[in-house]
């Protein structure tokens, strides 16, 4: 008699991938086994072997498949849950996150966040210009009146779905020509050897106005998240002043909080 089918077909389909990826990770670097598994699962998500909403094999099956203890499997999964790539549902198991879970305390880019989920992030430039700093931008970027700035207004999509609108201002002393950013701002920074070190962010709820809703293909008044970010280099220079309007139904923002030490 055939054994009962306990897994969906894709779990079988992804097993050879996971086994060979786990071997590859283990051969490539010396690290604890849970880190190899964590990377292997992350790569499975990035490469679309596991997609949003799919269930992971149970801890026992994963352990058996890769010859790992349940403690090791649990540790790897806990790391991916903390990264927002996996979610655990009481009694139901572990799933690839459907909403984009974004850490409020990690300095990542739109491109980083979406690539980590196996999606294809793109920018459509609605505006791209060189101009003179406004008083408000000068305050945000610590620039003197008259300084040059590059302004971008981008529609951000992932696999063709609109997820955000972003208005970014960068000092012209950092990026000299508007065309230098092709798709990702942070990739352009990296090409210039610029490493964002920290950022200040504020977030509030908004409703998309008629024009934004049209661009995002949403009904007017759809809920959104407004996030303002000022990004600094190690030497204190501000390299970015961005106002992002993220889709409220697609993102969860998470932050790890610590209690104040008692004096
Ligand atoms: C994120 C940032 C935004 C930054 C952009 C760069 C938030 C809330 N905002 O959307 O400030 O400009 O990433 O992404 O995280 P890029 O490198 O893909 O252009």
Tab-separated table of N, CA and C in Angstrom, residues 75-134:
chain	number	residue	atom	x	y	z
A	75	UNK	N	16.166	26.963	15.283
A	75	UNK	CA	16.983	28.182	15.367
A	75	UNK	C	17.037	28.884	13.996
A	76	UNK	N	17.164	28.083	12.935
A	76	UNK	CA	17.217	28.657	11.585
A	76	UNK	C	15.898	29.342	11.256
A	77	UNK	N	14.798	28.666	11.611
A	77	UNK	CA	13.471	29.219	11.300
A	77	UNK	C	13.224	30.490	12.111
A	78	UNK	N	13.647	30.468	13.379
A	78	UNK	CA	13.441	31.643	14.232
A	78	UNK	C	14.140	32.863	13.617
A	79	UNK	N	15.320	32.657	13.041
A	79	UNK	CA	16.056	33.769	12.422
A	79	UNK	C	15.298	34.336	11.235
A	80	UNK	N	14.700	33.466	10.442
A	80	UNK	CA	13.964	33.924	9.252
A	80	UNK	C	12.624	34.561	9.630
A	81	UNK	N	12.069	34.116	10.760
A	81	UNK	CA	10.845	34.762	11.253
A	81	UNK	C	11.208	36.185	11.698
A	82	UNK	N	12.349	36.313	12.392
A	82	UNK	CA	12.782	37.643	12.837
A	82	UNK	C	13.086	38.556	11.641
A	83	UNK	N	13.559	37.980	10.545
A	83	UNK	CA	13.841	38.769	9.337
A	83	UNK	C	12.572	39.120	8.560
A	84	UNK	N	11.462	38.506	8.949
A	84	UNK	CA	10.203	38.801	8.258
A	84	UNK	C	9.979	37.971	7.009
A	85	UNK	N	10.839	36.980	6.762
A	85	UNK	CA	10.651	36.156	5.558
A	85	UNK	C	9.666	35.010	5.804
A	86	UNK	N	9.609	34.570	7.049
A	86	UNK	CA	8.671	33.495	7.397
A	86	UNK	C	7.729	33.974	8.496
A	87	UNK	N	6.538	33.379	8.520
A	87	UNK	CA	5.623	33.652	9.635
A	87	UNK	C	5.176	32.316	10.211
A	88	UNK	N	4.958	32.320	11.536
A	88	UNK	CA	4.485	31.082	12.167
A	88	UNK	C	3.057	31.271	12.614
A	89	UNK	N	2.208	30.309	12.281
A	89	UNK	CA	0.805	30.393	12.716
A	89	UNK	C	0.537	29.248	13.678
A	90	UNK	N	0.050	29.648	14.850
A	90	UNK	CA	-0.226	28.682	15.912
A	90	UNK	C	-1.010	27.478	15.384
A	91	UNK	N	-0.445	26.314	15.574
A	91	UNK	CA	-1.156	25.089	15.205
A	91	UNK	C	-1.149	24.783	13.721
A	92	UNK	N	-0.762	25.752	12.867
A	92	UNK	CA	-0.859	25.531	11.412
A	92	UNK	C	0.516	25.309	10.780
A	93	UNK	N	1.553	25.862	11.386
A	93	UNK	CA	2.899	25.655	10.841
A	93	UNK	C	3.582	26.958	10.451
A	94	UNK	N	4.615	26.807	9.607
A	94	UNK	CA	5.442	27.951	9.199
A	94	UNK	C	5.227	28.210	7.715
A	95	UNK	N	5.050	29.474	7.368
A	95	UNK	CA	4.733	29.847	5.986
A	95	UNK	C	5.666	30.953	5.513
A	96	UNK	N	5.829	31.023	4.195
A	96	UNK	CA	6.570	32.157	3.627
A	96	UNK	C	5.648	33.371	3.747
A	97	UNK	N	6.185	34.460	4.289
A	97	UNK	CA	5.359	35.649	4.563
A	97	UNK	C	4.711	36.177	3.289
A	98	UNK	N	3.434	36.532	3.383
A	98	UNK	CA	2.737	37.089	2.224
A	98	UNK	C	2.878	38.598	2.210
A	99	UNK	N	2.680	39.209	3.346
A	99	UNK	CA	2.915	40.652	3.412
A	99	UNK	C	4.412	40.855	3.509
A	100	UNK	N	4.875	42.022	3.130
A	100	UNK	CA	6.307	42.296	3.211
A	100	UNK	C	6.574	42.813	4.611
A	101	UNK	N	7.314	42.021	5.360
A	101	UNK	CA	7.596	42.413	6.735
A	101	UNK	C	8.921	43.158	6.722
A	102	UNK	N	8.870	44.409	7.139
A	102	UNK	CA	10.044	45.276	6.997
A	102	UNK	C	10.484	45.719	8.380
A	103	UNK	N	11.761	45.533	8.645
A	103	UNK	CA	12.279	45.937	9.947
A	103	UNK	C	12.388	47.456	9.985
A	104	UNK	N	11.883	48.024	11.069
A	104	UNK	CA	11.971	49.482	11.193
A	104	UNK	C	13.351	49.891	11.696
A	105	UNK	N	14.149	48.905	12.095
A	105	UNK	CA	15.436	49.268	12.672
A	105	UNK	C	16.610	48.854	11.779
A	106	UNK	N	16.307	48.370	10.571
A	106	UNK	CA	17.397	47.953	9.692
A	106	UNK	C	17.422	48.851	8.462
A	107	UNK	N	18.627	49.283	8.096
A	107	UNK	CA	18.759	50.246	6.996
A	107	UNK	C	18.847	49.506	5.657
A	108	UNK	N	17.676	49.103	5.151
A	108	UNK	CA	17.663	48.378	3.883
A	108	UNK	C	16.971	49.242	2.829
A	109	UNK	N	17.140	48.853	1.571
A	109	UNK	CA	16.517	49.601	0.480
A	109	UNK	C	15.301	48.826	-0.030
A	110	UNK	N	14.495	49.512	-0.812
A	110	UNK	CA	13.344	48.864	-1.460
A	110	UNK	C	13.821	47.637	-2.238
A	111	UNK	N	14.895	47.821	-2.998
A	111	UNK	CA	15.438	46.728	-3.819
A	111	UNK	C	15.874	45.549	-2.941
A	112	UNK	N	16.588	45.833	-1.850
A	112	UNK	CA	17.019	44.756	-0.926
A	112	UNK	C	15.806	43.978	-0.417
A	113	UNK	N	14.796	44.730	0.051
A	113	UNK	CA	13.635	44.087	0.694
A	113	UNK	C	12.910	43.159	-0.272
A	114	UNK	N	12.772	43.605	-1.517
A	114	UNK	CA	11.981	42.813	-2.471
A	114	UNK	C	12.781	41.652	-3.042
A	115	UNK	N	14.089	41.910	-3.296
A	115	UNK	CA	14.924	40.808	-3.820
A	115	UNK	C	14.983	39.674	-2.825
A	116	UNK	N	15.049	40.016	-1.530
A	116	UNK	CA	15.126	38.982	-0.488
A	116	UNK	C	13.897	38.080	-0.520
A	117	UNK	N	12.829	38.554	-1.171
A	117	UNK	CA	11.602	37.742	-1.274
A	117	UNK	C	11.429	37.132	-2.648
A	118	UNK	N	12.470	37.169	-3.436
A	118	UNK	CA	12.414	36.551	-4.754
A	118	UNK	C	11.616	37.362	-5.765
A	119	UNK	N	11.384	38.650	-5.463
A	119	UNK	CA	10.606	39.484	-6.387
A	119	UNK	C	11.548	40.366	-7.204
A	120	UNK	N	10.998	40.925	-8.285
A	120	UNK	CA	11.811	41.730	-9.196
A	120	UNK	C	11.453	43.216	-9.009
A	121	UNK	N	12.261	43.944	-8.208
A	121	UNK	CA	11.921	45.340	-7.938
A	121	UNK	C	12.336	46.258	-9.082
A	122	UNK	N	11.474	47.211	-9.410
A	122	UNK	CA	11.756	48.154	-10.507
A	122	UNK	C	11.358	49.560	-10.104
A	123	UNK	N	11.965	50.523	-10.807
A	123	UNK	CA	11.590	51.932	-10.633
A	123	UNK	C	11.086	52.462	-11.956
A	124	UNK	N	9.946	53.162	-11.931
A	124	UNK	CA	9.541	53.957	-13.095
A	124	UNK	C	9.721	55.405	-12.674
A	125	UNK	N	10.539	56.129	-13.411
A	125	UNK	CA	10.803	57.522	-13.036
A	125	UNK	C	9.674	58.415	-13.528
A	126	UNK	N	9.001	59.064	-12.586
A	126	UNK	CA	7.936	59.998	-12.941
A	126	UNK	C	8.544	61.396	-13.055
A	127	UNK	N	9.622	61.616	-12.331
A	127	UNK	CA	10.399	62.864	-12.413
A	127	UNK	C	11.848	62.526	-12.108
A	128	UNK	N	12.734	63.293	-12.762
A	128	UNK	CA	14.169	63.075	-12.526
A	128	UNK	C	14.824	64.381	-12.956
A	129	UNK	N	15.304	65.165	-12.008
A	129	UNK	CA	15.798	66.497	-12.396
A	129	UNK	C	16.914	66.985	-11.486
A	130	UNK	N	17.609	67.979	-11.985
A	130	UNK	CA	18.650	68.673	-11.211
A	130	UNK	C	18.105	70.060	-10.913
A	131	UNK	N	18.221	70.519	-9.669
A	131	UNK	CA	17.681	71.842	-9.351
A	131	UNK	C	18.393	72.448	-8.165
A	132	UNK	N	17.784	73.526	-7.661
A	132	UNK	CA	18.362	74.219	-6.509
A	132	UNK	C	17.564	73.828	-5.272
A	133	UNK	N	18.250	73.662	-4.173
A	133	UNK	CA	17.612	73.174	-2.946
A	133	UNK	C	16.537	74.156	-2.438
A	134	UNK	N	15.399	73.633	-1.975
A	134	UNK	CA	14.378	74.490	-1.352
A	134	UNK	C	14.780	74.675	0.124
